[in-house]
Amino acid sequence: MDAVPRQLFIAGGWVDAAGGGTLPVEDPATGERLAEVADATVDDAMAALAAADQAFPTFRTLAPRERGDILRRAYEVMTDRCEELALLMTLEMGKPLAEARAEVSYAAAFFRWYAEEAVRISGRYTVNESGTGRVLTMKQPVGPCLFITPWNFPLAMGTRKIGPAIAAGCTVVIKPARQTPLSMLMLGRILEEAGLPAGVLNIVTASTSGPVMEPLIRDRRLRKLSFTGSTEVGRLLIEQSAEQVLKVSMELGGNAPFLVFEDADVDAAVEGALIAKMRNGGEACVAANRFYAHEAVADEFATKLAERIGAFRVGRGTDEGVQLGPLIDEAQRTKVAGLVADAVARGAQVLCGGSRVEGPGYFYEPTVLAKLTPDSALVTEEIFGPVAPVLTFRTEEEAITAANSTEYGLASYVYTRDLSRAFRVMESLETGMIGLNQGMVSNAGAPFGGVKHSGLGREGGPEGIEDYLETKYVAMAV
Ligand code: NAP
């Protein structure tokens, strides 16, 4: 912990907040205080934006290979220091160490991927259809960016924005979630060690994100906002972004359906469901939120799922063998408990779990429920916890209608062995991502993102850098 910075990172220096204020960070497994970090004021945030703005003209001209090399070095350092980063993440966020290690490699993979993309930014040259003029396009960095990230993936939600931004030649102010600032501060130190020039990345930690961020969003020097978090806050930030007509990327909430057809390999579906539901304790935007199983396999699926989920070892993420850590805070635990209580009051059957775990920390039992009514809040709202509701369906059409009956459209999962059905269903699902016979969609080389109220833009893969590039067109008389 001693090596972890606690100050703001502005213009290449580590500085205290202007007012000297600090923000406590706690361990959700114990409720104990882990550290105090700087609590930025509006003046600090504006200083961070000024640094990003000043660094931009020089950074945009840095050779693409050099920008790529910085990212590659940061990838190597993250990989070498995986244990240290994973422990820090587990302490401030609660996820089991094995999952924290997986997040460190997932997060580092964005730096590796975009180290390779930095040297592949290109435009095009075309002869006009008339045969006389020419079309030339060039891709240029959009300019200073503001990133606001959530607590559930404290490193990866940052690197999948920072990686393409640096590759494209943009400069950045980033504000991590108040619950998990330490991982991002460590990442700042790593990028500093990797040779990132001063002012290219600025980190602002704050207890009052709304008032501290809004003046930046309304400042004409900012050119882009990328946000990962709830749909509610995303909507507010889109409104604020309208003033300067910012380019916006929004990775928002989800309500992922998980469909198990009668021809599916039920055991494989259970394995996939464990990943889709229980990764990150269910605190993932792509977490399976609602399971729909065909009535011919629903009992088998629900029973097997409850056996496996009910056997999860719950405990402090730092303890060996723990599979499920605490929820992030008491507010989240109260929300999850309320959703389960509502479903039970409407007649849902508890197959395992269903209660808070007594004692320190914000633990909730791994839970599977069956016989839910479709209007239960557990089905219509994003759960963000280790609770799996299983519903049944009779026809493919009914399954698709149920899956699409939400304002969200982030991820969905489909289990079937019938190729024609797989294509019919995939083409009908209103989500940005689909896991076909697999419970995991996250991949640094693939476009992550949603439709409907789940967001705008894509992160990862070749698509991910486009959000950081403007296309300039030159009409040439030849
Ligand atoms: P949240 O409340 O929206 O917070 C996310 C971030 O926004 C935090 O840094 C938060 O700062 C900041 N924030 C909150 N209010 C703000 C405001 N008025 N102005 C500027 N910034 C503000 O979301 P959360 O509860 O932390 O995260 C869970 C949500 O994120 C879920 O809905 C989940 O689905 C979504 N998510 C989406 C993706 C995706 O890729 N689609 C990935 C991960 C998570 P504070 O910490 O200070 O509140």
Short mmCIF file of C-alpha atoms and ligand atoms in Angstrom, two decimals:
data_model
loop_
_atom_site.label_atom_id
_atom_site.label_comp_id
_atom_site.label_asym_id
_atom_site.label_seq_id
_atom_site.Cartn_x
_atom_site.Cartn_y
_atom_site.Cartn_z
CA MET A 1 0.00 0.00 0.00
CA ASP A 2 2.91 2.38 0.68
CA ALA A 3 3.74 2.53 -3.04
CA VAL A 4 0.21 3.60 -3.97
CA PRO A 5 -0.10 7.32 -4.76
CA ARG A 6 -2.81 9.19 -2.84
CA GLN A 7 -2.53 12.56 -4.57
CA LEU A 8 -3.96 13.95 -7.78
CA PHE A 9 -1.88 13.45 -10.94
CA ILE A 10 -1.85 16.74 -12.82
CA ALA A 11 0.60 17.96 -15.50
CA GLY A 12 3.02 15.15 -14.65
CA GLY A 13 3.15 15.92 -10.91
CA TRP A 14 1.51 14.38 -7.85
CA VAL A 15 -0.27 17.12 -5.94
CA ASP A 16 -2.67 17.55 -3.02
CA ALA A 17 -6.19 18.80 -3.60
CA ALA A 18 -6.42 22.61 -3.62
CA GLY A 19 -8.46 22.66 -0.43
CA GLY A 20 -6.31 19.93 1.18
CA GLY A 21 -9.37 17.71 1.49
CA THR A 22 -9.26 13.92 1.42
CA LEU A 23 -11.64 11.13 0.51
CA PRO A 24 -11.74 7.83 2.45
CA VAL A 25 -11.45 4.50 0.63
CA GLU A 26 -12.81 1.44 2.40
CA ASP A 27 -12.49 -2.32 2.14
CA PRO A 28 -16.00 -3.62 1.37
CA ALA A 29 -15.14 -6.97 2.95
CA THR A 30 -14.67 -5.36 6.38
CA GLY A 31 -16.03 -1.83 6.14
CA GLU A 32 -12.63 -0.64 7.42
CA ARG A 33 -10.79 2.36 6.06
CA LEU A 34 -7.92 1.45 3.72
CA ALA A 35 -6.59 4.85 2.71
CA GLU A 36 -7.35 8.52 2.20
CA VAL A 37 -6.89 10.02 -1.26
CA ALA A 38 -7.05 13.62 -2.43
CA ASP A 39 -10.56 15.02 -2.79
CA ALA A 40 -10.38 17.30 -5.82
CA THR A 41 -12.12 20.64 -6.08
CA VAL A 42 -13.35 22.30 -9.26
CA ASP A 43 -10.04 24.23 -9.40
CA ASP A 44 -8.08 20.96 -9.42
CA ALA A 45 -10.25 19.52 -12.16
CA MET A 46 -9.82 22.68 -14.24
CA ALA A 47 -6.04 22.50 -13.72
CA ALA A 48 -6.17 18.92 -15.01
CA LEU A 49 -8.07 20.03 -18.10
CA ALA A 50 -5.62 22.88 -18.67
CA ALA A 51 -2.75 20.36 -18.51
CA ALA A 52 -4.45 18.05 -21.00
CA ASP A 53 -5.13 20.99 -23.30
CA GLN A 54 -1.51 22.21 -23.10
CA ALA A 55 -0.05 18.76 -23.71
CA PHE A 56 -2.25 18.04 -26.74
CA PRO A 57 -0.48 20.00 -29.55
CA THR A 58 2.82 18.26 -28.79
CA PHE A 59 1.46 14.83 -28.01
CA ARG A 60 -0.60 14.61 -31.19
CA THR A 61 2.62 14.93 -33.21
CA LEU A 62 4.57 12.31 -31.24
CA ALA A 63 5.49 9.49 -33.60
CA PRO A 64 2.82 6.77 -33.63
CA ARG A 65 5.50 4.19 -32.90
CA GLU A 66 6.52 6.11 -29.77
CA ARG A 67 2.90 6.32 -28.58
CA GLY A 68 2.59 2.61 -29.19
CA ASP A 69 5.85 1.88 -27.35
CA ILE A 70 4.59 3.73 -24.25
CA LEU A 71 1.48 1.55 -24.22
CA ARG A 72 3.51 -1.59 -24.81
CA ARG A 73 5.84 -0.72 -21.90
CA ALA A 74 2.85 -0.06 -19.64
CA TYR A 75 1.39 -3.45 -20.68
CA GLU A 76 4.67 -5.14 -19.68
CA VAL A 77 4.78 -3.37 -16.31
CA MET A 78 1.16 -4.25 -15.56
CA THR A 79 1.86 -7.87 -16.44
CA ASP A 80 5.01 -7.96 -14.29
CA ARG A 81 3.18 -6.35 -11.37
CA CYS A 82 -0.05 -8.29 -11.76
CA GLU A 83 0.00 -9.63 -8.18
CA GLU A 84 0.45 -6.21 -6.61
CA LEU A 85 -2.27 -4.64 -8.78
CA ALA A 86 -4.66 -7.54 -8.16
CA LEU A 87 -4.24 -7.32 -4.40
CA LEU A 88 -4.89 -3.59 -4.43
CA MET A 89 -8.01 -4.09 -6.54
CA THR A 90 -9.33 -6.83 -4.27
CA LEU A 91 -8.80 -4.66 -1.21
CA GLU A 92 -10.71 -1.66 -2.54
CA MET A 93 -13.34 -3.45 -4.64
CA GLY A 94 -13.80 -6.83 -2.96
CA LYS A 95 -13.61 -9.25 -5.90
CA PRO A 96 -11.70 -12.52 -5.29
CA LEU A 97 -7.98 -12.37 -6.08
CA ALA A 98 -8.31 -14.79 -9.02
CA GLU A 99 -10.82 -12.43 -10.62
CA ALA A 100 -8.68 -9.40 -9.85
CA ARG A 101 -5.72 -11.08 -11.59
CA ALA A 102 -7.98 -11.79 -14.58
CA GLU A 103 -9.00 -8.14 -14.66
CA VAL A 104 -5.36 -6.99 -14.58
CA SER A 105 -4.60 -9.09 -17.67
CA TYR A 106 -7.82 -7.99 -19.38
CA ALA A 107 -6.99 -4.35 -18.59
CA ALA A 108 -3.38 -4.70 -19.77
CA ALA A 109 -4.58 -6.36 -22.99
CA PHE A 110 -6.13 -3.04 -24.09
CA PHE A 111 -2.69 -1.41 -23.86
CA ARG A 112 -1.14 -4.22 -25.89
CA TRP A 113 -3.92 -4.11 -28.48
CA TYR A 114 -3.76 -0.32 -28.92
CA ALA A 115 0.07 -0.31 -28.90
CA GLU A 116 -0.40 -2.26 -32.12
CA GLU A 117 -3.19 0.01 -33.45
CA ALA A 118 -1.21 3.25 -32.94
CA VAL A 119 0.81 2.54 -36.09
CA ARG A 120 -2.19 1.45 -38.19
CA ILE A 121 -4.18 4.70 -38.32
CA SER A 122 -4.86 5.49 -41.93
CA GLY A 123 -7.08 7.46 -44.30
CA ARG A 124 -8.09 6.76 -47.90
CA TYR A 125 -7.54 8.05 -51.36
CA THR A 126 -10.17 7.66 -54.06
CA VAL A 127 -10.69 8.87 -57.59
CA ASN A 128 -13.97 10.80 -57.89
CA GLU A 129 -16.72 9.00 -59.73
CA SER A 130 -16.43 11.62 -62.48
CA GLY A 131 -12.79 10.66 -62.94
CA THR A 132 -11.55 14.22 -62.48
CA GLY A 133 -11.14 15.08 -58.78
CA ARG A 134 -9.81 13.07 -55.86
CA VAL A 135 -11.06 12.31 -52.33
CA LEU A 136 -8.43 12.23 -49.61
CA THR A 137 -9.30 11.47 -45.98
CA MET A 138 -7.05 11.70 -42.94
CA LYS A 139 -7.67 10.59 -39.35
CA GLN A 140 -6.69 12.99 -36.60
CA PRO A 141 -6.99 12.83 -32.80
CA VAL A 142 -10.17 14.45 -31.46
CA GLY A 143 -8.37 16.40 -28.71
CA PRO A 144 -8.53 16.51 -24.90
CA CYS A 145 -10.89 13.86 -23.48
CA LEU A 146 -12.65 13.40 -20.16
CA PHE A 147 -13.18 9.85 -18.88
CA ILE A 148 -15.49 8.96 -15.99
CA THR A 149 -15.34 5.32 -14.87
CA PRO A 150 -17.20 3.05 -12.40
CA TRP A 151 -15.99 0.93 -9.48
CA ASN A 152 -16.83 -2.56 -10.77
CA PHE A 153 -13.79 -2.94 -13.05
CA PRO A 154 -11.45 -0.29 -11.59
CA LEU A 155 -8.61 -0.85 -14.08
CA ALA A 156 -10.17 -2.26 -17.25
CA MET A 157 -12.85 0.43 -17.58
CA GLY A 158 -9.97 2.93 -17.59
CA THR A 159 -7.51 1.15 -19.90
CA ARG A 160 -10.09 0.49 -22.59
CA LYS A 161 -10.50 4.26 -22.91
CA ILE A 162 -6.90 5.35 -22.16
CA GLY A 163 -5.37 2.78 -24.56
CA PRO A 164 -7.11 3.97 -27.74
CA ALA A 165 -6.88 7.64 -26.68
CA ILE A 166 -3.08 7.47 -26.32
CA ALA A 167 -2.77 5.44 -29.51
CA ALA A 168 -4.75 8.12 -31.37
CA GLY A 169 -2.73 11.02 -29.89
CA CYS A 170 -5.39 12.37 -27.50
CA THR A 171 -4.79 13.71 -24.00
CA VAL A 172 -6.92 12.75 -21.03
CA VAL A 173 -8.44 13.73 -17.70
CA ILE A 174 -9.82 10.69 -15.90
CA LYS A 175 -12.01 10.49 -12.83
CA PRO A 176 -12.30 7.01 -11.31
CA ALA A 177 -15.19 6.06 -9.02
CA ARG A 178 -14.90 7.35 -5.47
CA GLN A 179 -15.02 3.77 -4.08
CA THR A 180 -12.03 2.52 -6.12
CA PRO A 181 -9.53 5.30 -6.87
CA LEU A 182 -6.38 3.41 -5.81
CA SER A 183 -6.11 1.11 -8.84
CA MET A 184 -6.33 4.10 -11.20
CA LEU A 185 -3.73 6.06 -9.22
CA MET A 186 -1.38 3.05 -9.49
CA LEU A 187 -2.05 2.93 -13.22
CA GLY A 188 -1.04 6.61 -13.44
CA ARG A 189 2.26 5.78 -11.80
CA ILE A 190 2.80 2.90 -14.23
CA LEU A 191 2.13 5.10 -17.27
CA GLU A 192 4.50 7.68 -15.82
CA GLU A 193 7.18 4.98 -15.53
CA ALA A 194 6.40 3.86 -19.08
CA GLY A 195 7.42 7.34 -20.29
CA LEU A 196 4.06 9.03 -20.90
CA PRO A 197 4.80 12.77 -21.32
CA ALA A 198 3.56 15.14 -18.60
CA GLY A 199 -0.05 16.28 -18.97
CA VAL A 200 -1.12 13.50 -21.35
CA LEU A 201 -2.92 11.66 -18.54
CA ASN A 202 -4.33 13.54 -15.55
CA ILE A 203 -6.12 11.79 -12.69
CA VAL A 204 -8.70 13.52 -10.54
CA THR A 205 -10.25 11.72 -7.57
CA ALA A 206 -13.29 13.38 -6.00
CA SER A 207 -16.10 12.76 -3.56
CA THR A 208 -18.50 15.08 -5.37
CA SER A 209 -18.26 14.01 -8.98
CA GLY A 210 -21.21 16.01 -10.30
CA PRO A 211 -20.10 19.53 -9.32
CA VAL A 212 -16.42 18.77 -9.99
CA MET A 213 -16.97 17.32 -13.48
CA GLU A 214 -19.68 19.58 -14.89
CA PRO A 215 -17.48 22.67 -15.48
CA LEU A 216 -15.06 20.51 -17.50
CA ILE A 217 -17.86 19.09 -19.62
CA ARG A 218 -19.07 22.62 -20.34
CA ASP A 219 -15.55 23.95 -21.11
CA ARG A 220 -14.76 24.61 -24.76
CA ARG A 221 -11.26 23.07 -24.47
CA LEU A 222 -12.75 19.60 -23.93
CA ARG A 223 -13.57 17.72 -27.15
CA LYS A 224 -14.75 14.33 -25.98
CA LEU A 225 -16.48 12.66 -23.03
CA SER A 226 -16.39 8.91 -22.53
CA PHE A 227 -18.42 7.58 -19.62
CA THR A 228 -18.97 4.11 -18.19
CA GLY A 229 -21.63 3.85 -15.53
CA SER A 230 -25.35 3.93 -14.98
CA THR A 231 -27.84 4.93 -17.67
CA GLU A 232 -29.27 7.56 -15.33
CA VAL A 233 -25.95 9.43 -14.96
CA GLY A 234 -25.12 8.82 -18.63
CA ARG A 235 -28.30 10.59 -19.70
CA LEU A 236 -27.42 13.60 -17.54
CA LEU A 237 -23.89 13.75 -18.97
CA ILE A 238 -25.21 13.59 -22.56
CA GLU A 239 -27.36 16.64 -21.75
CA GLN A 240 -24.34 18.49 -20.34
CA SER A 241 -22.25 17.50 -23.39
CA ALA A 242 -24.73 19.14 -25.72
CA GLU A 243 -23.46 22.61 -24.79
CA GLN A 244 -20.05 22.10 -26.45
CA VAL A 245 -21.37 19.48 -28.88
CA LEU A 246 -18.86 16.96 -27.51
CA LYS A 247 -18.22 13.63 -29.10
CA VAL A 248 -19.66 11.20 -26.56
CA SER A 249 -19.16 7.52 -25.85
CA MET A 250 -21.49 5.95 -23.33
CA GLU A 251 -21.10 2.46 -21.85
CA LEU A 252 -24.20 2.24 -19.71
CA GLY A 253 -26.34 -0.25 -17.82
CA GLY A 254 -27.58 -3.63 -19.00
CA ASN A 255 -30.24 -6.25 -18.35
CA ALA A 256 -28.80 -9.24 -20.18
CA PRO A 257 -31.12 -12.14 -21.03
CA PHE A 258 -29.64 -15.66 -21.06
CA LEU A 259 -31.66 -18.01 -23.29
CA VAL A 260 -31.47 -21.80 -22.95
CA PHE A 261 -33.31 -23.60 -25.76
CA GLU A 262 -34.61 -27.16 -25.56
CA ASP A 263 -31.84 -28.39 -27.90
CA ALA A 264 -29.05 -26.82 -25.77
CA ASP A 265 -26.35 -28.76 -23.97
CA VAL A 266 -27.75 -28.01 -20.49
CA ASP A 267 -24.50 -28.74 -18.67
CA ALA A 268 -22.63 -26.36 -20.95
CA ALA A 269 -25.37 -23.77 -20.38
CA VAL A 270 -24.90 -24.12 -16.61
CA GLU A 271 -21.13 -23.64 -16.99
CA GLY A 272 -21.72 -20.55 -19.15
CA ALA A 273 -24.33 -19.25 -16.72
CA LEU A 274 -21.84 -19.44 -13.85
CA ILE A 275 -19.49 -17.14 -15.73
CA ALA A 276 -22.18 -14.84 -17.12
CA LYS A 277 -23.85 -14.46 -13.71
CA MET A 278 -21.17 -14.88 -11.07
CA ARG A 279 -18.12 -13.19 -12.64
CA ASN A 280 -17.44 -10.11 -10.53
CA GLY A 281 -20.17 -11.26 -8.11
CA GLY A 282 -22.79 -10.26 -10.68
CA GLU A 283 -21.55 -6.65 -10.50
CA ALA A 284 -20.92 -6.46 -14.24
CA CYS A 285 -22.87 -4.55 -16.87
CA VAL A 286 -22.85 -7.67 -19.06
CA ALA A 287 -23.92 -9.96 -16.19
CA ALA A 288 -26.78 -12.30 -17.09
CA ASN A 289 -29.71 -10.63 -15.36
CA ARG A 290 -32.56 -12.94 -16.42
CA PHE A 291 -32.43 -16.59 -17.36
CA TYR A 292 -35.11 -17.89 -19.76
CA ALA A 293 -35.09 -21.67 -20.13
CA HIS A 294 -37.40 -23.69 -22.38
CA GLU A 295 -40.00 -25.49 -20.25
CA ALA A 296 -38.59 -28.89 -21.30
CA VAL A 297 -35.19 -28.12 -19.71
CA ALA A 298 -36.04 -25.37 -17.20
CA ASP A 299 -36.21 -27.59 -14.09
CA GLU A 300 -32.97 -29.38 -14.94
CA PHE A 301 -31.22 -26.08 -15.70
CA ALA A 302 -32.48 -24.31 -12.54
CA THR A 303 -31.68 -27.28 -10.27
CA LYS A 304 -28.15 -27.70 -11.63
CA LEU A 305 -27.52 -23.94 -11.53
CA ALA A 306 -28.69 -23.75 -7.90
CA GLU A 307 -26.44 -26.68 -6.93
CA ARG A 308 -23.41 -24.98 -8.41
CA ILE A 309 -24.17 -21.41 -7.31
CA GLY A 310 -25.27 -22.53 -3.84
CA ALA A 311 -21.85 -24.18 -3.39
CA PHE A 312 -19.92 -20.95 -4.07
CA ARG A 313 -17.47 -20.13 -1.30
CA VAL A 314 -18.26 -16.66 0.02
CA GLY A 315 -15.62 -14.60 1.83
CA ARG A 316 -12.96 -11.97 1.78
CA GLY A 317 -11.45 -11.80 -1.71
CA THR A 318 -7.92 -12.06 -0.34
CA ASP A 319 -8.61 -15.51 1.18
CA GLU A 320 -7.54 -18.48 -0.92
CA GLY A 321 -10.38 -20.36 -2.63
CA VAL A 322 -13.01 -17.65 -2.16
CA GLN A 323 -15.33 -17.45 -5.21
CA LEU A 324 -17.66 -14.64 -4.17
CA GLY A 325 -16.63 -11.45 -2.40
CA PRO A 326 -18.79 -8.70 -0.88
CA LEU A 327 -20.95 -6.23 -2.76
CA ILE A 328 -19.41 -2.80 -3.13
CA ASP A 329 -21.34 -1.09 -0.33
CA GLU A 330 -24.39 -1.21 1.90
CA ALA A 331 -26.52 0.72 -0.61
CA GLN A 332 -25.92 -1.94 -3.26
CA ARG A 333 -26.63 -4.76 -0.78
CA THR A 334 -29.87 -3.11 0.30
CA LYS A 335 -30.91 -2.79 -3.34
CA VAL A 336 -30.22 -6.47 -4.07
CA ALA A 337 -32.02 -7.60 -0.88
CA GLY A 338 -35.02 -5.43 -1.81
CA LEU A 339 -35.24 -6.93 -5.32
CA VAL A 340 -35.18 -10.48 -3.90
CA ALA A 341 -37.77 -9.64 -1.22
CA ASP A 342 -40.08 -8.19 -3.88
CA ALA A 343 -39.76 -11.32 -6.06
CA VAL A 344 -40.41 -13.64 -3.09
CA ALA A 345 -43.47 -11.58 -2.10
CA ARG A 346 -44.76 -12.15 -5.65
CA GLY A 347 -44.40 -15.93 -5.24
CA ALA A 348 -40.86 -16.67 -6.45
CA GLN A 349 -39.33 -19.88 -5.14
CA VAL A 350 -35.87 -19.64 -3.52
CA LEU A 351 -33.67 -22.50 -4.74
CA CYS A 352 -30.61 -21.33 -2.81
CA GLY A 353 -29.47 -18.27 -0.85
CA GLY A 354 -31.83 -15.34 -0.55
CA SER A 355 -30.35 -13.52 2.46
CA ARG A 356 -27.65 -11.15 3.59
CA VAL A 357 -24.62 -12.73 5.25
CA GLU A 358 -24.40 -11.47 8.83
CA GLY A 359 -21.16 -9.96 10.12
CA PRO A 360 -18.80 -7.26 8.85
CA GLY A 361 -18.67 -6.38 5.15
CA TYR A 362 -21.41 -6.20 2.52
CA PHE A 363 -21.89 -9.88 1.72
CA TYR A 364 -24.99 -11.37 0.13
CA GLU A 365 -25.62 -15.08 -0.39
CA PRO A 366 -25.32 -16.55 -3.89
CA THR A 367 -28.97 -16.92 -4.84
CA VAL A 368 -31.09 -18.71 -7.45
CA LEU A 369 -34.85 -18.09 -7.72
CA ALA A 370 -37.45 -19.84 -9.88
CA LYS A 371 -41.12 -19.30 -10.72
CA LEU A 372 -40.84 -15.54 -11.11
CA THR A 373 -43.47 -13.29 -12.56
CA PRO A 374 -42.12 -11.32 -15.56
CA ASP A 375 -43.00 -7.99 -13.95
CA SER A 376 -40.81 -8.62 -10.86
CA ALA A 377 -38.31 -5.80 -10.39
CA LEU A 378 -35.65 -8.53 -10.26
CA VAL A 379 -36.40 -9.20 -13.93
CA THR A 380 -36.96 -5.65 -15.16
CA GLU A 381 -34.10 -3.90 -13.29
CA GLU A 382 -30.34 -4.33 -13.39
CA ILE A 383 -29.55 -6.50 -10.32
CA PHE A 384 -25.77 -5.98 -10.01
CA GLY A 385 -25.44 -8.82 -7.49
CA PRO A 386 -25.13 -12.62 -7.18
CA VAL A 387 -28.81 -13.38 -7.82
CA ALA A 388 -30.08 -15.52 -10.73
CA PRO A 389 -33.81 -15.46 -11.57
CA VAL A 390 -34.92 -18.36 -13.82
CA LEU A 391 -38.05 -17.99 -15.95
CA THR A 392 -39.51 -20.37 -18.53
CA PHE A 393 -40.72 -20.05 -22.12
CA ARG A 394 -42.54 -22.27 -24.63
CA THR A 395 -41.63 -20.96 -28.09
CA GLU A 396 -38.67 -19.29 -29.76
CA GLU A 397 -40.79 -16.26 -30.53
CA GLU A 398 -41.83 -15.95 -26.90
CA ALA A 399 -38.16 -16.14 -25.81
CA ILE A 400 -37.11 -13.40 -28.24
CA THR A 401 -39.99 -11.13 -27.22
CA ALA A 402 -39.14 -11.57 -23.53
CA ALA A 403 -35.42 -10.99 -24.16
CA ASN A 404 -36.12 -7.74 -26.02
CA SER A 405 -38.71 -6.44 -23.56
CA THR A 406 -36.33 -4.00 -21.87
CA GLU A 407 -35.01 -0.52 -22.55
CA TYR A 408 -31.46 -1.92 -22.22
CA GLY A 409 -29.51 -3.55 -25.04
CA LEU A 410 -25.99 -4.39 -23.92
CA ALA A 411 -25.36 -8.16 -23.95
CA SER A 412 -27.33 -11.37 -24.36
CA TYR A 413 -26.47 -15.05 -24.21
CA VAL A 414 -27.90 -17.87 -26.30
CA TYR A 415 -27.52 -21.61 -25.80
CA THR A 416 -28.65 -23.80 -28.68
CA ARG A 417 -27.12 -26.54 -30.88
CA ASP A 418 -29.29 -25.65 -33.87
CA LEU A 419 -27.34 -23.40 -36.24
CA SER A 420 -30.39 -22.04 -38.06
CA ARG A 421 -32.04 -21.16 -34.77
CA ALA A 422 -28.82 -19.55 -33.54
CA PHE A 423 -28.78 -17.19 -36.53
CA ARG A 424 -32.51 -16.44 -36.32
CA VAL A 425 -32.22 -15.57 -32.65
CA MET A 426 -28.96 -13.61 -32.96
CA GLU A 427 -30.40 -11.49 -35.76
CA SER A 428 -33.51 -10.75 -33.66
CA LEU A 429 -31.88 -9.84 -30.36
CA GLU A 430 -31.66 -6.11 -29.68
CA THR A 431 -28.24 -6.07 -27.99
CA GLY A 432 -24.79 -4.84 -28.99
CA MET A 433 -23.13 -8.13 -28.00
CA ILE A 434 -24.13 -11.80 -27.96
CA GLY A 435 -22.44 -14.78 -26.33
CA LEU A 436 -23.35 -17.83 -28.44
CA ASN A 437 -22.83 -20.97 -26.39
CA GLN A 438 -20.43 -19.05 -24.17
CA GLY A 439 -20.90 -16.99 -21.05
CA MET A 440 -18.25 -14.33 -21.67
CA VAL A 441 -18.11 -11.59 -24.30
CA SER A 442 -15.31 -9.33 -23.00
CA ASN A 443 -12.27 -9.33 -25.29
CA ALA A 444 -9.78 -6.50 -25.94
CA GLY A 445 -9.89 -7.26 -29.66
CA ALA A 446 -13.69 -7.05 -30.00
CA PRO A 447 -16.12 -4.09 -30.07
CA PHE A 448 -17.77 -3.82 -26.65
CA GLY A 449 -20.89 -1.68 -26.40
CA GLY A 450 -24.63 -1.48 -26.34
CA VAL A 451 -27.73 -0.31 -28.18
CA LYS A 452 -30.94 1.33 -26.88
CA HIS A 453 -30.40 2.74 -23.36
CA SER A 454 -27.16 0.78 -22.93
CA GLY A 455 -25.09 3.35 -24.75
CA LEU A 456 -23.32 4.85 -27.72
CA GLY A 457 -20.01 3.87 -29.29
CA ARG A 458 -17.77 0.82 -29.01
CA GLU A 459 -14.67 0.08 -26.94
CA GLY A 460 -12.03 -2.46 -27.92
CA GLY A 461 -10.91 -3.89 -31.22
CA PRO A 462 -10.28 -1.85 -34.36
CA GLU A 463 -13.64 -0.09 -33.78
CA GLY A 464 -12.50 1.26 -30.38
CA ILE A 465 -9.96 3.73 -31.73
CA GLU A 466 -12.48 5.34 -34.10
CA ASP A 467 -14.13 7.14 -31.16
CA TYR A 468 -10.84 9.02 -30.65
CA LEU A 469 -10.32 10.02 -34.28
CA GLU A 470 -11.92 12.66 -36.47
CA THR A 471 -12.09 12.10 -40.20
CA LYS A 472 -10.93 15.10 -42.23
CA TYR A 473 -11.85 15.08 -45.94
CA VAL A 474 -9.95 16.97 -48.58
CA ALA A 475 -11.58 17.55 -51.97
CA MET A 476 -8.75 17.73 -54.49
CA ALA A 477 -8.93 19.18 -57.94
CA VAL A 478 -6.61 17.07 -60.04
P1 NAP B 1 -22.67 5.57 -11.59
O1 NAP B 1 -23.31 5.95 -10.33
O2 NAP B 1 -23.26 6.04 -12.86
O3 NAP B 1 -21.15 6.05 -11.46
C1 NAP B 1 -20.21 5.87 -12.48
C2 NAP B 1 -19.21 7.01 -12.45
O4 NAP B 1 -19.88 8.24 -12.67
C3 NAP B 1 -18.49 7.16 -11.13
O5 NAP B 1 -17.17 7.59 -11.37
C4 NAP B 1 -19.29 8.27 -10.45
O6 NAP B 1 -18.56 9.00 -9.50
C5 NAP B 1 -19.59 9.15 -11.63
N1 NAP B 1 -20.73 10.03 -11.43
C6 NAP B 1 -21.86 9.81 -10.72
N2 NAP B 1 -22.68 10.87 -10.82
C7 NAP B 1 -22.06 11.78 -11.62
C8 NAP B 1 -22.39 13.08 -12.10
N3 NAP B 1 -23.54 13.68 -11.79
N4 NAP B 1 -21.50 13.72 -12.89
C9 NAP B 1 -20.34 13.15 -13.24
N5 NAP B 1 -19.96 11.91 -12.80
C10 NAP B 1 -20.82 11.24 -12.01
O7 NAP B 1 -22.55 4.00 -11.77
P2 NAP B 1 -22.07 2.93 -10.71
O8 NAP B 1 -23.18 2.56 -9.84
O9 NAP B 1 -20.80 3.36 -10.10
O10 NAP B 1 -21.69 1.75 -11.70
C11 NAP B 1 -22.57 0.77 -12.06
C12 NAP B 1 -23.19 1.05 -13.42
O11 NAP B 1 -22.19 1.09 -14.43
C13 NAP B 1 -24.14 -0.03 -13.82
O12 NAP B 1 -25.32 0.49 -14.34
C14 NAP B 1 -23.37 -0.78 -14.90
O13 NAP B 1 -24.17 -1.47 -15.80
C15 NAP B 1 -22.59 0.30 -15.53
N6 NAP B 1 -21.44 -0.25 -16.25
C16 NAP B 1 -21.48 -0.26 -17.61
C17 NAP B 1 -20.44 -0.80 -18.33
C18 NAP B 1 -20.50 -0.84 -19.83
O14 NAP B 1 -19.47 -1.01 -20.44
N7 NAP B 1 -21.66 -0.68 -20.45
C19 NAP B 1 -19.33 -1.32 -17.68
C20 NAP B 1 -19.30 -1.28 -16.28
C21 NAP B 1 -20.37 -0.73 -15.58
P3 NAP B 1 -18.74 8.70 -7.92
O15 NAP B 1 -17.95 7.51 -7.69
O16 NAP B 1 -18.23 9.89 -7.26
O17 NAP B 1 -20.21 8.49 -7.68
#
